[in-house]
Amino acid sequence: MSFAGKVVIVTGSSSGIGAAAAIEFTKEGASVVIVGRNETKLKNISEDCEKLGKKPLVLKVDVSNEVEAKSLIDKTIEHFGKLDILVNNAGIGSSFDIVNDGFMQNFDDLMNVNLRAAVYLTHLAIPHLIQTKGNIINISSVAGTTVNAASYGLVSYCTSKSALNHFSRCVAQRLASSGIRVNVISPRPVRTDIMENSKNYHFTWDIHREGTALKRVSEPKEVADLILLLAGDKTKGVTGSEYVLDNGHLLKN
């Protein structure tokens, strides 16, 4: 599938799912905006994209900061002149029990990145997506559906992803008349650096693997392939849907 002539923003694209998506969109001819907070990792992904023949726009941005988030949209339009696809992938995880002191700070931190940033970027992107009849893909998690993870102190994380799912459905309904599609992908587990980046995270890849029916952990490219499918014309009739890529995790929970 070709994305030649398309402009794509992928947040949280310095590593993991976002990086894989940026690379796959570049392979298919898109002009990509890679976004993250780690300059070294952003540079590495930028170089990978350039090897494929397309130089991305690299923006060091904290999407939970309103001023920086607005600059992301403004600089994209200034540089490329339009926006076709917004992939809200940036997210953080943290294990912090609701019964412990300091929980509300943890809750606010996760909601600001996992939900509010996606909401605000969507709000800012809508006028530009109306012009291109573009689409939005939000990266959620099966944690937004199940509650077993809450036993491990993931109440904030589960709540943020559940809210993102319903926000996506609401926005899909609101924007359908403008020709904008909005869909959600809920993966688990995917081999990224989330465990290294998350605070007080108690899971291991072996635990994740054993929690699936297929006894496997996905690679980021698997999610990226699904992102491209939902962003393309082959799924032009799909909106307001949640696609689960969980190796059968929900079958066991």
PDB file of N, CA and C in Angstrom, residues 13-16 19 34-50 56 58-61 193:
ATOM      1  N   SER A  13       7.576   8.387  18.812  1.00  0.00           N
ATOM      2  CA  SER A  13       8.189   7.596  17.740  1.00  0.00           C
ATOM      3  C   SER A  13       9.701   7.492  17.845  1.00  0.00           C
ATOM      4  N   SER A  14      10.246   7.740  19.027  1.00  0.00           N
ATOM      5  CA  SER A  14      11.691   7.581  19.195  1.00  0.00           C
ATOM      6  C   SER A  14      12.073   6.127  19.451  1.00  0.00           C
ATOM      7  N   SER A  15      11.082   5.273  19.724  1.00  0.00           N
ATOM      8  CA  SER A  15      11.361   3.852  19.963  1.00  0.00           C
ATOM      9  C   SER A  15      10.065   3.060  19.872  1.00  0.00           C
ATOM     10  N   GLY A  16      10.173   1.757  19.957  1.00  0.00           N
ATOM     11  CA  GLY A  16       9.016   0.883  20.059  1.00  0.00           C
ATOM     12  C   GLY A  16       8.040   0.966  18.898  1.00  0.00           C
ATOM     13  N   ALA A  19       8.323   4.124  16.613  1.00  0.00           N
ATOM     14  CA  ALA A  19       9.478   4.077  15.707  1.00  0.00           C
ATOM     15  C   ALA A  19       9.209   3.139  14.546  1.00  0.00           C
ATOM     16  N   ILE A  34       8.462  12.652  13.159  1.00  0.00           N
ATOM     17  CA  ILE A  34       8.750  11.807  14.317  1.00  0.00           C
ATOM     18  C   ILE A  34       8.885  12.698  15.542  1.00  0.00           C
ATOM     19  N   VAL A  35       8.289  12.227  16.636  1.00  0.00           N
ATOM     20  CA  VAL A  35       8.109  13.056  17.818  1.00  0.00           C
ATOM     21  C   VAL A  35       8.489  12.276  19.063  1.00  0.00           C
ATOM     22  N   GLY A  36       9.277  12.892  19.927  1.00  0.00           N
ATOM     23  CA  GLY A  36       9.630  12.243  21.182  1.00  0.00           C
ATOM     24  C   GLY A  36      10.421  13.190  22.053  1.00  0.00           C
ATOM     25  N   ARG A  37      10.902  12.677  23.187  1.00  0.00           N
ATOM     26  CA  ARG A  37      11.648  13.503  24.125  1.00  0.00           C
ATOM     27  C   ARG A  37      13.126  13.154  24.173  1.00  0.00           C
ATOM     28  N   ASN A  38      13.495  11.989  23.638  1.00  0.00           N
ATOM     29  CA  ASN A  38      14.884  11.538  23.694  1.00  0.00           C
ATOM     30  C   ASN A  38      15.574  11.864  22.366  1.00  0.00           C
ATOM     31  N   GLU A  39      16.428  12.876  22.390  1.00  0.00           N
ATOM     32  CA  GLU A  39      17.053  13.348  21.150  1.00  0.00           C
ATOM     33  C   GLU A  39      17.928  12.286  20.493  1.00  0.00           C
ATOM     34  N   THR A  40      18.633  11.504  21.300  1.00  0.00           N
ATOM     35  CA  THR A  40      19.507  10.473  20.737  1.00  0.00           C
ATOM     36  C   THR A  40      18.702   9.421  19.993  1.00  0.00           C
ATOM     37  N   LYS A  41      17.622   8.969  20.606  1.00  0.00           N
ATOM     38  CA  LYS A  41      16.781   7.964  19.964  1.00  0.00           C
ATOM     39  C   LYS A  41      16.090   8.533  18.723  1.00  0.00           C
ATOM     40  N   LEU A  42      15.646   9.786  18.799  1.00  0.00           N
ATOM     41  CA  LEU A  42      15.033  10.419  17.639  1.00  0.00           C
ATOM     42  C   LEU A  42      16.010  10.483  16.470  1.00  0.00           C
ATOM     43  N   LYS A  43      17.259  10.811  16.774  1.00  0.00           N
ATOM     44  CA  LYS A  43      18.294  10.894  15.739  1.00  0.00           C
ATOM     45  C   LYS A  43      18.487   9.535  15.069  1.00  0.00           C
ATOM     46  N   ASN A  44      18.477   8.475  15.878  1.00  0.00           N
ATOM     47  CA  ASN A  44      18.662   7.129  15.323  1.00  0.00           C
ATOM     48  C   ASN A  44      17.522   6.748  14.390  1.00  0.00           C
ATOM     49  N   ILE A  45      16.289   7.043  14.784  1.00  0.00           N
ATOM     50  CA  ILE A  45      15.145   6.705  13.940  1.00  0.00           C
ATOM     51  C   ILE A  45      15.137   7.572  12.686  1.00  0.00           C
ATOM     52  N   SER A  46      15.527   8.829  12.837  1.00  0.00           N
ATOM     53  CA  SER A  46      15.610   9.714  11.684  1.00  0.00           C
ATOM     54  C   SER A  46      16.592   9.155  10.653  1.00  0.00           C
ATOM     55  N   GLU A  47      17.722   8.674  11.118  1.00  0.00           N
ATOM     56  CA  GLU A  47      18.718   8.100  10.215  1.00  0.00           C
ATOM     57  C   GLU A  47      18.186   6.851   9.530  1.00  0.00           C
ATOM     58  N   ASP A  48      17.419   6.033  10.268  1.00  0.00           N
ATOM     59  CA  ASP A  48      16.817   4.836   9.664  1.00  0.00           C
ATOM     60  C   ASP A  48      15.844   5.225   8.552  1.00  0.00           C
ATOM     61  N   CYS A  49      15.081   6.291   8.788  1.00  0.00           N
ATOM     62  CA  CYS A  49      14.133   6.755   7.767  1.00  0.00           C
ATOM     63  C   CYS A  49      14.868   7.321   6.549  1.00  0.00           C
ATOM     64  N   GLU A  50      15.924   8.079   6.799  1.00  0.00           N
ATOM     65  CA  GLU A  50      16.687   8.671   5.694  1.00  0.00           C
ATOM     66  C   GLU A  50      17.299   7.606   4.795  1.00  0.00           C
ATOM     67  N   PRO A  56      12.687  12.578   7.597  1.00  0.00           N
ATOM     68  CA  PRO A  56      11.525  12.998   8.383  1.00  0.00           C
ATOM     69  C   PRO A  56      11.743  14.369   9.014  1.00  0.00           C
ATOM     70  N   VAL A  58      11.931  16.042  12.380  1.00  0.00           N
ATOM     71  CA  VAL A  58      12.210  15.558  13.738  1.00  0.00           C
ATOM     72  C   VAL A  58      11.885  16.661  14.739  1.00  0.00           C
ATOM     73  N   LEU A  59      10.995  16.358  15.674  1.00  0.00           N
ATOM     74  CA  LEU A  59      10.597  17.351  16.664  1.00  0.00           C
ATOM     75  C   LEU A  59      10.716  16.782  18.078  1.00  0.00           C
ATOM     76  N   LYS A  60      11.549  17.420  18.876  1.00  0.00           N
ATOM     77  CA  LYS A  60      11.663  17.050  20.289  1.00  0.00           C
ATOM     78  C   LYS A  60      10.535  17.750  21.038  1.00  0.00           C
ATOM     79  N   VAL A  61       9.545  16.974  21.445  1.00  0.00           N
ATOM     80  CA  VAL A  61       8.323  17.544  22.014  1.00  0.00           C
ATOM     81  C   VAL A  61       7.836  16.680  23.172  1.00  0.00           C
ATOM     82  N   ASP A 193      10.495  -0.728  25.022  1.00  0.00           N
ATOM     83  CA  ASP A 193      11.282  -0.386  26.212  1.00  0.00           C
ATOM     84  C   ASP A 193      10.412   0.178  27.330  1.00  0.00           C
TER      85      ASP A 193
END
